[in-house]
């Protein structure tokens, strides 16, 4: 295994409270090391600790549980900046955000008291366990079961492609109950939990993916999170919504990273006596990056504004933002590699990593095909006459 | 129709399914309108519009079957809030 060395320990960590402080953190502690993370296939503990020191893990949680009460527009900006630096780190942040939000939104007072402070501080890292070998975007196909036993539950089954699964301390597991799909908080150390690392993925290679298995895992009654019955699916819907928001933010970050790398490269690289940026076909690519970065950022901000206002329309706004930003990220990462030529295919420039990471954004938190089906359902609602 | 909680909820449901004819006492579950996405939107709409928080134990199907039953839930939660 390649060992990743991190920035000098003596370097001070400042709190991340907004875009500017997030950008400074990312430029200092993430950008210089992102290629190494990608090649090593993991994020070192030192960075995870620094993120905790900076208050990055769940700043949207209320102050009374140790969060900073950050609004979701700002959270989107912070996740964009992290995504600009490293999609693997942003992926870890996304799943931790999903678990933290689910506990805060759906947890009982006792569940919040038990988990929220540790999630806020990053002392407990969360992972979201939905996908299975035979069920990805099609959640109706999940086969992991949760059976009531006495006053508690017994979970059996297996989850796959679990971001952060190698490192997480707390899994939010979706399992089939007698009446619906329930959400369960499963500590990693529970007897019967197995973790198998998944390596050599195309993108987000350092996001410490794992296959997580549950073999007669016995849990207390308070492992069930949120309502039962017809609204149990809302825990999943709401949690995925926030995950989608974070992935959209990360995708905006990838577009911005492609733009910055391409602007720098085309200003220095000469072809036939001209710098690349003066060539019309290169200018066309750069202009589309500038435009789409702004458009995606605005869609994200609108989804965040609606979340902060508690508006139901945020769910569709987030679908739209994620769909637009992820497809634009994939398109512009491809163009960024094209602009860099053979250099872009090498590990000497970051755009090859952006290209691989961007493809993942079109698949996770609901594939773009599922997104388009859902967004198409909005068409009738948009008719104004 | 007066601007009651029921009429506002009904207007929201109709805005989501503009081609459907829905009345305040019709079971929206039996009409096949409710999936987890719509359920989430519905809960968010009710909480935002009527400035109430719906606790987990009130997230029961009978409270959401019709616009009328949702309006009753809103009335009950508002009374508890005022008490």
GROMACS .gro file of C-alpha atoms in nm:
model
  468
    1UNK     CA    1   0.000   0.000   0.000
    2UNK     CA    2   0.121   0.350  -0.079
    3UNK     CA    3   0.156   0.556   0.236
    4UNK     CA    4   0.027   0.911   0.207
    5UNK     CA    5   0.214   1.178   0.394
    6UNK     CA    6   0.016   1.478   0.507
    7UNK     CA    7   0.098   1.841   0.567
    8UNK     CA    8   0.320   1.923   0.866
    9UNK     CA    9   0.136   1.863   1.191
   10UNK     CA   10   0.247   2.202   1.322
   11UNK     CA   11   0.035   2.379   1.060
   12UNK     CA   12  -0.261   2.542   1.227
   13UNK     CA   13  -0.619   2.446   1.138
   14UNK     CA   14  -0.871   2.730   1.124
   15UNK     CA   15  -1.247   2.678   1.155
   16UNK     CA   16  -1.441   2.639   0.833
   17UNK     CA   17  -1.741   2.869   0.850
   18UNK     CA   18  -1.803   2.974   0.490
   19UNK     CA   19  -1.679   2.941   0.132
   20UNK     CA   20  -1.365   3.146   0.185
   21UNK     CA   21  -1.247   2.952   0.489
   22UNK     CA   22  -1.338   2.624   0.318
   23UNK     CA   23  -1.134   2.726   0.016
   24UNK     CA   24  -0.835   2.809   0.233
   25UNK     CA   25  -0.862   2.475   0.415
   26UNK     CA   26  -0.893   2.281   0.089
   27UNK     CA   27  -0.602   2.462  -0.077
   28UNK     CA   28  -0.379   2.400   0.224
   29UNK     CA   29  -0.468   2.052   0.337
   30UNK     CA   30  -0.633   1.875   0.043
   31UNK     CA   31  -0.531   2.001  -0.301
   32UNK     CA   32  -0.155   1.930  -0.261
   33UNK     CA   33  -0.229   1.570  -0.157
   34UNK     CA   34  -0.533   1.474  -0.362
   35UNK     CA   35  -0.334   1.287  -0.628
   36UNK     CA   36  -0.159   1.088  -0.359
   37UNK     CA   37  -0.490   1.001  -0.194
   38UNK     CA   38  -0.622   0.887  -0.528
   39UNK     CA   39  -0.322   0.666  -0.595
   40UNK     CA   40  -0.307   0.525  -0.244
   41UNK     CA   41  -0.680   0.458  -0.235
   42UNK     CA   42  -0.749   0.602   0.106
   43UNK     CA   43  -0.770   0.924   0.305
   44UNK     CA   44  -0.523   0.940   0.595
   45UNK     CA   45  -0.648   0.976   0.949
   46UNK     CA   46  -0.459   1.300   0.985
   47UNK     CA   47  -0.683   1.472   0.733
   48UNK     CA   48  -0.997   1.325   0.890
   49UNK     CA   49  -0.880   1.469   1.223
   50UNK     CA   50  -0.807   1.807   1.067
   51UNK     CA   51  -1.155   1.813   0.921
   52UNK     CA   52  -1.289   1.750   1.270
   53UNK     CA   53  -1.074   2.033   1.409
   54UNK     CA   54  -1.206   2.264   1.140
   55UNK     CA   55  -1.567   2.169   1.222
   56UNK     CA   56  -1.620   2.038   0.870
   57UNK     CA   57  -1.804   1.714   0.934
   58UNK     CA   58  -2.154   1.833   1.021
   59UNK     CA   59  -2.158   2.212   1.068
   60UNK     CA   60  -2.530   2.229   0.985
   61UNK     CA   61  -2.620   2.052   1.311
   62UNK     CA   62  -2.751   2.287   1.579
   63UNK     CA   63  -2.511   2.446   1.822
   64UNK     CA   64  -2.665   2.266   2.120
   65UNK     CA   65  -2.532   1.934   1.990
   66UNK     CA   66  -2.196   2.073   1.888
   67UNK     CA   67  -2.269   2.188   1.534
   68UNK     CA   68  -2.251   2.543   1.407
   69UNK     CA   69  -2.609   2.581   1.282
   70UNK     CA   70  -2.475   2.644   0.932
   71UNK     CA   71  -2.742   2.717   0.670
   72UNK     CA   72  -2.764   2.482   0.375
   73UNK     CA   73  -2.670   2.738   0.112
   74UNK     CA   74  -2.338   2.781   0.290
   75UNK     CA   75  -2.307   2.407   0.339
   76UNK     CA   76  -2.343   2.366  -0.038
   77UNK     CA   77  -2.064   2.619  -0.092
   78UNK     CA   78  -1.841   2.435   0.154
   79UNK     CA   79  -1.905   2.100  -0.014
   80UNK     CA   80  -1.836   2.259  -0.352
   81UNK     CA   81  -1.497   2.374  -0.230
   82UNK     CA   82  -1.413   2.031  -0.090
   83UNK     CA   83  -1.527   1.874  -0.417
   84UNK     CA   84  -1.303   2.111  -0.608
   85UNK     CA   85  -1.009   1.972  -0.416
   86UNK     CA   86  -1.089   1.602  -0.393
   87UNK     CA   87  -1.406   1.410  -0.476
   88UNK     CA   88  -1.305   1.126  -0.246
   89UNK     CA   89  -1.293   1.354   0.057
   90UNK     CA   90  -1.618   1.516  -0.051
   91UNK     CA   91  -1.775   1.169  -0.081
   92UNK     CA   92  -1.685   1.091   0.279
   93UNK     CA   93  -1.833   1.425   0.378
   94UNK     CA   94  -2.150   1.350   0.182
   95UNK     CA   95  -2.230   1.020   0.351
   96UNK     CA   96  -2.145   1.157   0.695
   97UNK     CA   97  -2.374   1.451   0.622
   98UNK     CA   98  -2.655   1.214   0.523
   99UNK     CA   99  -2.629   1.012   0.844
  100UNK     CA  100  -2.598   1.322   1.062
  101UNK     CA  101  -2.896   1.487   0.897
  102UNK     CA  102  -3.108   1.172   0.929
  103UNK     CA  103  -3.035   1.149   1.302
  104UNK     CA  104  -3.118   1.515   1.353
  105UNK     CA  105  -3.433   1.513   1.139
  106UNK     CA  106  -3.582   1.177   1.227
  107UNK     CA  107  -3.418   1.072   1.550
  108UNK     CA  108  -3.592   1.059   1.886
  109UNK     CA  109  -3.457   1.284   2.159
  110UNK     CA  110  -3.265   0.986   2.297
  111UNK     CA  111  -3.117   0.897   1.957
  112UNK     CA  112  -3.011   1.256   1.896
  113UNK     CA  113  -2.853   1.277   2.239
  114UNK     CA  114  -2.670   0.950   2.181
  115UNK     CA  115  -2.530   1.021   1.835
  116UNK     CA  116  -2.552   1.386   1.728
  117UNK     CA  117  -2.270   1.533   1.941
  118UNK     CA  118  -2.022   1.269   1.826
  119UNK     CA  119  -2.133   1.308   1.464
  120UNK     CA  120  -2.097   1.687   1.491
  121UNK     CA  121  -1.742   1.657   1.619
  122UNK     CA  122  -1.645   1.388   1.371
  123UNK     CA  123  -1.565   1.152   1.658
  124UNK     CA  124  -1.810   0.909   1.500
  125UNK     CA  125  -1.808   0.892   1.121
  126UNK     CA  126  -2.121   0.777   0.942
  127UNK     CA  127  -2.184   0.580   0.623
  128UNK     CA  128  -2.504   0.531   0.427
  129UNK     CA  129  -2.590   0.170   0.349
  130UNK     CA  130  -2.854   0.135   0.081
  131UNK     CA  131  -2.711  -0.025  -0.237
  132UNK     CA  132  -2.683  -0.401  -0.262
  133UNK     CA  133  -2.530  -0.630  -0.523
  134UNK     CA  134  -2.873  -0.656  -0.687
  135UNK     CA  135  -3.024  -0.317  -0.602
  136UNK     CA  136  -2.880   0.025  -0.672
  137UNK     CA  137  -3.108   0.305  -0.784
  138UNK     CA  138  -3.392   0.050  -0.772
  139UNK     CA  139  -3.444   0.059  -0.397
  140UNK     CA  140  -3.749  -0.164  -0.418
  141UNK     CA  141  -3.511  -0.449  -0.490
  142UNK     CA  142  -3.327  -0.447  -0.158
  143UNK     CA  143  -3.320  -0.783   0.017
  144UNK     CA  144  -3.150  -0.702   0.349
  145UNK     CA  145  -3.404  -0.781   0.620
  146UNK     CA  146  -3.480  -0.647   0.966
  147UNK     CA  147  -3.694  -0.883   1.172
  148UNK     CA  148  -3.838  -0.792   1.508
  149UNK     CA  149  -3.710  -1.014   1.784
  150UNK     CA  150  -3.844  -0.949   2.130
  151UNK     CA  151  -3.814  -0.574   2.175
  152UNK     CA  152  -3.527  -0.543   1.928
  153UNK     CA  153  -3.430  -0.627   1.571
  154UNK     CA  154  -3.218  -0.880   1.385
  155UNK     CA  155  -3.057  -0.769   1.059
  156UNK     CA  156  -2.934  -1.000   0.784
  157UNK     CA  157  -2.805  -0.916   0.440
  158UNK     CA  158  -2.528  -0.740   0.253
  159UNK     CA  159  -2.466  -0.389   0.124
  160UNK     CA  160  -2.228  -0.294  -0.156
  161UNK     CA  161  -2.051   0.022  -0.281
  162UNK     CA  162  -2.068   0.175   0.067
  163UNK     CA  163  -1.874   0.502   0.057
  164UNK     CA  164  -1.658   0.534   0.366
  165UNK     CA  165  -1.759   0.182   0.464
  166UNK     CA  166  -1.399   0.087   0.543
  167UNK     CA  167  -1.368   0.367   0.795
  168UNK     CA  168  -1.715   0.446   0.926
  169UNK     CA  169  -1.813   0.393   1.287
  170UNK     CA  170  -2.188   0.409   1.238
  171UNK     CA  171  -2.389   0.267   0.949
  172UNK     CA  172  -2.733   0.390   0.850
  173UNK     CA  173  -2.874   0.069   0.707
  174UNK     CA  174  -3.193   0.041   0.505
  175UNK     CA  175  -3.359  -0.295   0.546
  176UNK     CA  176  -3.687  -0.457   0.460
  177UNK     CA  177  -3.923  -0.494   0.756
  178UNK     CA  178  -4.257  -0.675   0.766
  179UNK     CA  179  -4.439  -0.364   0.643
  180UNK     CA  180  -4.194  -0.138   0.463
  181UNK     CA  181  -3.829  -0.035   0.440
  182UNK     CA  182  -3.686   0.081   0.770
  183UNK     CA  183  -3.372   0.280   0.856
  184UNK     CA  184  -3.147   0.138   1.128
  185UNK     CA  185  -2.849   0.283   1.312
  186UNK     CA  186  -2.590   0.005   1.330
  187UNK     CA  187  -2.262   0.062   1.515
  188UNK     CA  188  -1.972  -0.092   1.329
  189UNK     CA  189  -1.860  -0.290   1.634
  190UNK     CA  190  -2.193  -0.475   1.653
  191UNK     CA  191  -2.132  -0.853   1.649
  192UNK     CA  192  -2.208  -0.992   1.304
  193UNK     CA  193  -2.103  -0.683   1.104
  194UNK     CA  194  -1.843  -0.763   0.838
  195UNK     CA  195  -1.645  -0.514   0.627
  196UNK     CA  196  -1.465  -0.601   0.304
  197UNK     CA  197  -1.276  -0.320   0.125
  198UNK     CA  198  -1.350  -0.255  -0.242
  199UNK     CA  199  -1.042  -0.128  -0.425
  200UNK     CA  200  -0.944  -0.013  -0.773
  201UNK     CA  201  -1.262   0.171  -0.863
  202UNK     CA  202  -1.272   0.401  -1.165
  203UNK     CA  203  -1.323   0.719  -0.964
  204UNK     CA  204  -1.341   0.853  -0.608
  205UNK     CA  205  -1.074   0.592  -0.551
  206UNK     CA  206  -0.985   0.714  -0.204
  207UNK     CA  207  -1.341   0.713  -0.069
  208UNK     CA  208  -1.274   0.386   0.111
  209UNK     CA  209  -1.561   0.190  -0.039
  210UNK     CA  210  -1.662  -0.135   0.121
  211UNK     CA  211  -1.900  -0.422   0.109
  212UNK     CA  212  -2.070  -0.441   0.449
  213UNK     CA  213  -2.243  -0.759   0.560
  214UNK     CA  214  -2.486  -0.821   0.843
  215UNK     CA  215  -2.503  -1.171   0.982
  216UNK     CA  216  -2.768  -1.203   1.253
  217UNK     CA  217  -2.682  -0.857   1.382
  218UNK     CA  218  -2.890  -0.802   1.695
  219UNK     CA  219  -2.995  -0.448   1.775
  220UNK     CA  220  -3.197  -0.280   2.046
  221UNK     CA  221  -3.534  -0.124   1.967
  222UNK     CA  222  -3.377   0.221   1.952
  223UNK     CA  223  -3.182   0.124   1.641
  224UNK     CA  224  -3.487   0.200   1.427
  225UNK     CA  225  -3.470   0.560   1.305
  226UNK     CA  226  -3.779   0.758   1.223
  227UNK     CA  227  -4.140   0.670   1.166
  228UNK     CA  228  -4.266   0.331   1.065
  229UNK     CA  229  -4.544   0.259   0.819
  230UNK     CA  230  -4.610   0.465   0.506
  231UNK     CA  231  -4.373   0.744   0.596
  232UNK     CA  232  -4.074   0.516   0.659
  233UNK     CA  233  -3.971   0.577   0.298
  234UNK     CA  234  -3.944   0.946   0.378
  235UNK     CA  235  -3.631   0.881   0.583
  236UNK     CA  236  -3.474   0.739   0.270
  237UNK     CA  237  -3.614   1.012   0.045
  238UNK     CA  238  -3.502   1.291   0.273
  239UNK     CA  239  -3.158   1.145   0.334
  240UNK     CA  240  -3.099   1.086  -0.035
  241UNK     CA  241  -3.214   1.441  -0.103
  242UNK     CA  242  -2.938   1.581   0.112
  243UNK     CA  243  -2.688   1.338  -0.039
  244UNK     CA  244  -2.793   1.450  -0.383
  245UNK     CA  245  -2.747   1.811  -0.277
  246UNK     CA  246  -2.392   1.737  -0.161
  247UNK     CA  247  -2.310   1.545  -0.480
  248UNK     CA  248  -2.445   1.836  -0.684
  249UNK     CA  249  -2.217   2.067  -0.487
  250UNK     CA  250  -1.923   1.834  -0.543
  251UNK     CA  251  -2.001   1.830  -0.914
  252UNK     CA  252  -1.993   2.210  -0.925
  253UNK     CA  253  -1.655   2.181  -0.756
  254UNK     CA  254  -1.533   1.946  -1.029
  255UNK     CA  255  -1.644   2.190  -1.301
  256UNK     CA  256  -1.463   2.470  -1.121
  257UNK     CA  257  -1.152   2.256  -1.083
  258UNK     CA  258  -1.160   2.171  -1.455
  259UNK     CA  259  -1.200   2.540  -1.535
  260UNK     CA  260  -0.910   2.645  -1.314
  261UNK     CA  261  -0.679   2.371  -1.443
  262UNK     CA  262  -0.770   2.444  -1.804
  263UNK     CA  263  -0.735   2.820  -1.767
  264UNK     CA  264  -0.388   2.776  -1.615
  265UNK     CA  265  -0.274   2.522  -1.871
  266UNK     CA  266  -0.400   2.709  -2.177
  267UNK     CA  267  -0.233   3.030  -2.061
  268UNK     CA  268   0.109   2.865  -2.057
  269UNK     CA  269   0.097   2.603  -2.328
  270UNK     CA  270   0.193   2.712  -2.680
  271UNK     CA  271   0.102   2.545  -3.008
  272UNK     CA  272   0.242   2.677  -3.339
  273UNK     CA  273   0.348   3.004  -3.177
  274UNK     CA  274   0.013   3.073  -3.010
  275UNK     CA  275  -0.089   3.010  -2.654
  276UNK     CA  276  -0.374   2.762  -2.642
  277UNK     CA  277  -0.622   3.007  -2.492
  278UNK     CA  278  -0.607   3.222  -2.806
  279UNK     CA  279  -0.733   2.939  -3.025
  280UNK     CA  280  -1.107   2.964  -3.098
  281UNK     CA  281  -1.183   2.597  -3.040
  282UNK     CA  282  -1.014   2.613  -2.699
  283UNK     CA  283  -1.201   2.934  -2.620
  284UNK     CA  284  -1.528   2.757  -2.696
  285UNK     CA  285  -1.448   2.491  -2.437
  286UNK     CA  286  -1.343   2.748  -2.176
  287UNK     CA  287  -1.651   2.961  -2.235
  288UNK     CA  288  -1.878   2.660  -2.182
  289UNK     CA  289  -1.696   2.576  -1.858
  290UNK     CA  290  -1.738   2.929  -1.728
  291UNK     CA  291  -2.106   2.933  -1.820
  292UNK     CA  292  -2.192   2.591  -1.681
  293UNK     CA  293  -2.000   2.649  -1.358
  294UNK     CA  294  -2.213   2.957  -1.297
  295UNK     CA  295  -2.537   2.791  -1.401
  296UNK     CA  296  -2.476   2.482  -1.187
  297UNK     CA  297  -2.380   2.696  -0.890
  298UNK     CA  298  -2.701   2.896  -0.920
  299UNK     CA  299  -2.915   2.582  -0.940
  300UNK     CA  300  -2.740   2.451  -0.630
  301UNK     CA  301  -2.787   2.778  -0.443
  302UNK     CA  302  -3.157   2.779  -0.531
  303UNK     CA  303  -3.200   2.425  -0.399
  304UNK     CA  304  -3.019   2.529  -0.082
  305UNK     CA  305  -3.230   2.840  -0.040
  306UNK     CA  306  -3.546   2.632  -0.067
  307UNK     CA  307  -3.409   2.387   0.191
  308UNK     CA  308  -3.336   2.669   0.432
  309UNK     CA  309  -3.691   2.798   0.379
  310UNK     CA  310  -3.840   2.452   0.438
  311UNK     CA  311  -4.006   2.457   0.095
  312UNK     CA  312  -4.124   2.124  -0.045
  313UNK     CA  313  -4.004   2.228  -0.391
  314UNK     CA  314  -3.644   2.186  -0.276
  315UNK     CA  315  -3.661   1.815  -0.353
  316UNK     CA  316  -3.722   1.869  -0.724
  317UNK     CA  317  -3.482   2.164  -0.730
  318UNK     CA  318  -3.213   1.935  -0.591
  319UNK     CA  319  -3.285   1.668  -0.853
  320UNK     CA  320  -3.246   1.932  -1.123
  321UNK     CA  321  -2.926   2.074  -0.971
  322UNK     CA  322  -2.767   1.732  -0.936
  323UNK     CA  323  -2.866   1.626  -1.286
  324UNK     CA  324  -2.733   1.945  -1.444
  325UNK     CA  325  -2.415   1.970  -1.238
  326UNK     CA  326  -2.313   1.605  -1.270
  327UNK     CA  327  -2.366   1.587  -1.646
  328UNK     CA  328  -2.185   1.918  -1.690
  329UNK     CA  329  -1.899   1.794  -1.471
  330UNK     CA  330  -1.860   1.479  -1.681
  331UNK     CA  331  -1.870   1.682  -2.001
  332UNK     CA  332  -1.619   1.942  -1.888
  333UNK     CA  333  -1.384   1.693  -1.728
  334UNK     CA  334  -1.369   1.519  -2.065
  335UNK     CA  335  -1.296   1.852  -2.234
  336UNK     CA  336  -1.035   1.939  -1.972
  337UNK     CA  337  -0.848   1.618  -2.055
  338UNK     CA  338  -0.883   1.701  -2.424
  339UNK     CA  339  -0.736   2.047  -2.367
  340UNK     CA  340  -0.439   1.898  -2.182
  341UNK     CA  341  -0.372   1.642  -2.457
  342UNK     CA  342  -0.141   1.357  -2.355
  343UNK     CA  343  -0.054   1.549  -2.038
  344UNK     CA  344  -0.418   1.521  -1.942
  345UNK     CA  345  -0.399   1.143  -1.955
  346UNK     CA  346  -0.108   1.135  -1.711
  347UNK     CA  347  -0.099   1.158  -1.332
  348UNK     CA  348   0.113   1.473  -1.367
  349UNK     CA  349  -0.201   1.683  -1.407
  350UNK     CA  350  -0.520   1.654  -1.200
  351UNK     CA  351  -0.765   1.647  -1.490
  352UNK     CA  352  -0.743   1.269  -1.538
  353UNK     CA  353  -0.865   1.232  -1.180
  354UNK     CA  354  -1.141   1.486  -1.240
  355UNK     CA  355  -1.247   1.287  -1.546
  356UNK     CA  356  -1.269   0.960  -1.354
  357UNK     CA  357  -1.439   1.120  -1.054
  358UNK     CA  358  -1.691   1.309  -1.268
  359UNK     CA  359  -1.821   0.988  -1.422
  360UNK     CA  360  -1.908   0.862  -1.075
  361UNK     CA  361  -2.122   1.171  -1.012
  362UNK     CA  362  -2.359   1.065  -1.291
  363UNK     CA  363  -2.426   0.737  -1.114
  364UNK     CA  364  -2.437   0.795  -0.738
  365UNK     CA  365  -2.736   0.911  -0.531
  366UNK     CA  366  -2.969   0.810  -0.812
  367UNK     CA  367  -2.839   0.746  -1.160
  368UNK     CA  368  -2.898   1.018  -1.414
  369UNK     CA  369  -3.147   0.793  -1.591
  370UNK     CA  370  -3.357   0.775  -1.274
  371UNK     CA  371  -3.315   1.149  -1.232
  372UNK     CA  372  -3.447   1.219  -1.579
  373UNK     CA  373  -3.751   0.999  -1.519
  374UNK     CA  374  -3.824   1.185  -1.195
  375UNK     CA  375  -3.765   1.529  -1.346
  376UNK     CA  376  -3.989   1.441  -1.642
  377UNK     CA  377  -4.271   1.397  -1.389
  378UNK     CA  378  -4.233   1.767  -1.319
  379UNK     CA  379  -4.326   1.864  -1.675
  380UNK     CA  380  -4.702   1.880  -1.618
  381UNK     CA  381  -4.650   2.095  -1.311
  382UNK     CA  382  -4.455   2.348  -1.514
  383UNK     CA  383  -4.748   2.420  -1.747
  384UNK     CA  384  -4.869   2.762  -1.640
  385UNK     CA  385  -5.182   2.804  -1.850
  386UNK     CA  386  -6.390   2.765  -0.144
  387UNK     CA  387  -6.272   2.954   0.168
  388UNK     CA  388  -5.900   2.959   0.235
  389UNK     CA  389  -5.905   2.688   0.497
  390UNK     CA  390  -5.628   2.443   0.583
  391UNK     CA  391  -5.815   2.180   0.383
  392UNK     CA  392  -5.841   2.401   0.075
  393UNK     CA  393  -5.471   2.491   0.093
  394UNK     CA  394  -5.372   2.126   0.123
  395UNK     CA  395  -5.604   2.033  -0.159
  396UNK     CA  396  -5.453   2.306  -0.376
  397UNK     CA  397  -5.105   2.168  -0.306
  398UNK     CA  398  -5.207   1.812  -0.397
  399UNK     CA  399  -5.372   1.938  -0.717
  400UNK     CA  400  -5.064   2.139  -0.807
  401UNK     CA  401  -4.863   1.819  -0.794
  402UNK     CA  402  -5.119   1.624  -0.995
  403UNK     CA  403  -5.278   1.894  -1.213
  404UNK     CA  404  -5.467   1.652  -1.434
  405UNK     CA  405  -5.643   1.475  -1.148
  406UNK     CA  406  -5.983   1.559  -1.000
  407UNK     CA  407  -5.942   1.537  -0.625
  408UNK     CA  408  -6.182   1.636  -0.350
  409UNK     CA  409  -6.120   1.694   0.018
  410UNK     CA  410  -6.261   1.360   0.128
  411UNK     CA  411  -6.099   1.140  -0.134
  412UNK     CA  412  -5.838   0.888  -0.023
  413UNK     CA  413  -5.522   0.995  -0.207
  414UNK     CA  414  -5.358   0.663  -0.123
  415UNK     CA  415  -5.628   0.460  -0.292
  416UNK     CA  416  -5.595   0.692  -0.594
  417UNK     CA  417  -5.230   0.587  -0.616
  418UNK     CA  418  -5.080   0.935  -0.579
  419UNK     CA  419  -4.857   0.878  -0.280
  420UNK     CA  420  -4.498   0.768  -0.318
  421UNK     CA  421  -4.214   0.848  -0.080
  422UNK     CA  422  -4.118   1.159  -0.279
  423UNK     CA  423  -4.469   1.302  -0.264
  424UNK     CA  424  -4.506   1.202   0.101
  425UNK     CA  425  -4.194   1.401   0.182
  426UNK     CA  426  -4.316   1.700  -0.018
  427UNK     CA  427  -4.652   1.680   0.155
  428UNK     CA  428  -4.504   1.676   0.504
  429UNK     CA  429  -4.271   1.965   0.418
  430UNK     CA  430  -4.562   2.163   0.274
  431UNK     CA  431  -4.780   2.111   0.581
  432UNK     CA  432  -4.499   2.198   0.822
  433UNK     CA  433  -4.398   2.511   0.631
  434UNK     CA  434  -4.744   2.642   0.550
  435UNK     CA  435  -4.901   2.593   0.891
  436UNK     CA  436  -4.585   2.643   1.098
  437UNK     CA  437  -4.614   2.312   1.279
  438UNK     CA  438  -4.376   2.023   1.335
  439UNK     CA  439  -4.524   1.682   1.277
  440UNK     CA  440  -4.377   1.439   1.530
  441UNK     CA  441  -4.287   1.087   1.417
  442UNK     CA  442  -4.582   0.936   1.601
  443UNK     CA  443  -4.826   1.152   1.403
  444UNK     CA  444  -4.683   1.037   1.069
  445UNK     CA  445  -4.958   0.775   1.039
  446UNK     CA  446  -5.140   0.691   0.721
  447UNK     CA  447  -5.480   0.782   0.866
  448UNK     CA  448  -5.360   1.139   0.924
  449UNK     CA  449  -5.267   1.176   0.557
  450UNK     CA  450  -5.538   0.981   0.378
  451UNK     CA  451  -5.742   1.286   0.272
  452UNK     CA  452  -5.700   1.662   0.262
  453UNK     CA  453  -5.962   1.670   0.535
  454UNK     CA  454  -5.772   1.438   0.767
  455UNK     CA  455  -5.453   1.638   0.713
  456UNK     CA  456  -5.641   1.958   0.799
  457UNK     CA  457  -5.762   1.792   1.120
  458UNK     CA  458  -5.402   1.702   1.205
  459UNK     CA  459  -5.298   2.062   1.144
  460UNK     CA  460  -5.575   2.185   1.370
  461UNK     CA  461  -5.474   1.946   1.646
  462UNK     CA  462  -5.105   2.035   1.625
  463UNK     CA  463  -5.182   2.407   1.615
  464UNK     CA  464  -5.395   2.376   1.927
  465UNK     CA  465  -5.117   2.190   2.108
  466UNK     CA  466  -4.874   2.461   2.003
  467UNK     CA  467  -5.103   2.735   2.135
  468UNK     CA  468  -5.172   2.554   2.464
   0.00000   0.00000   0.00000
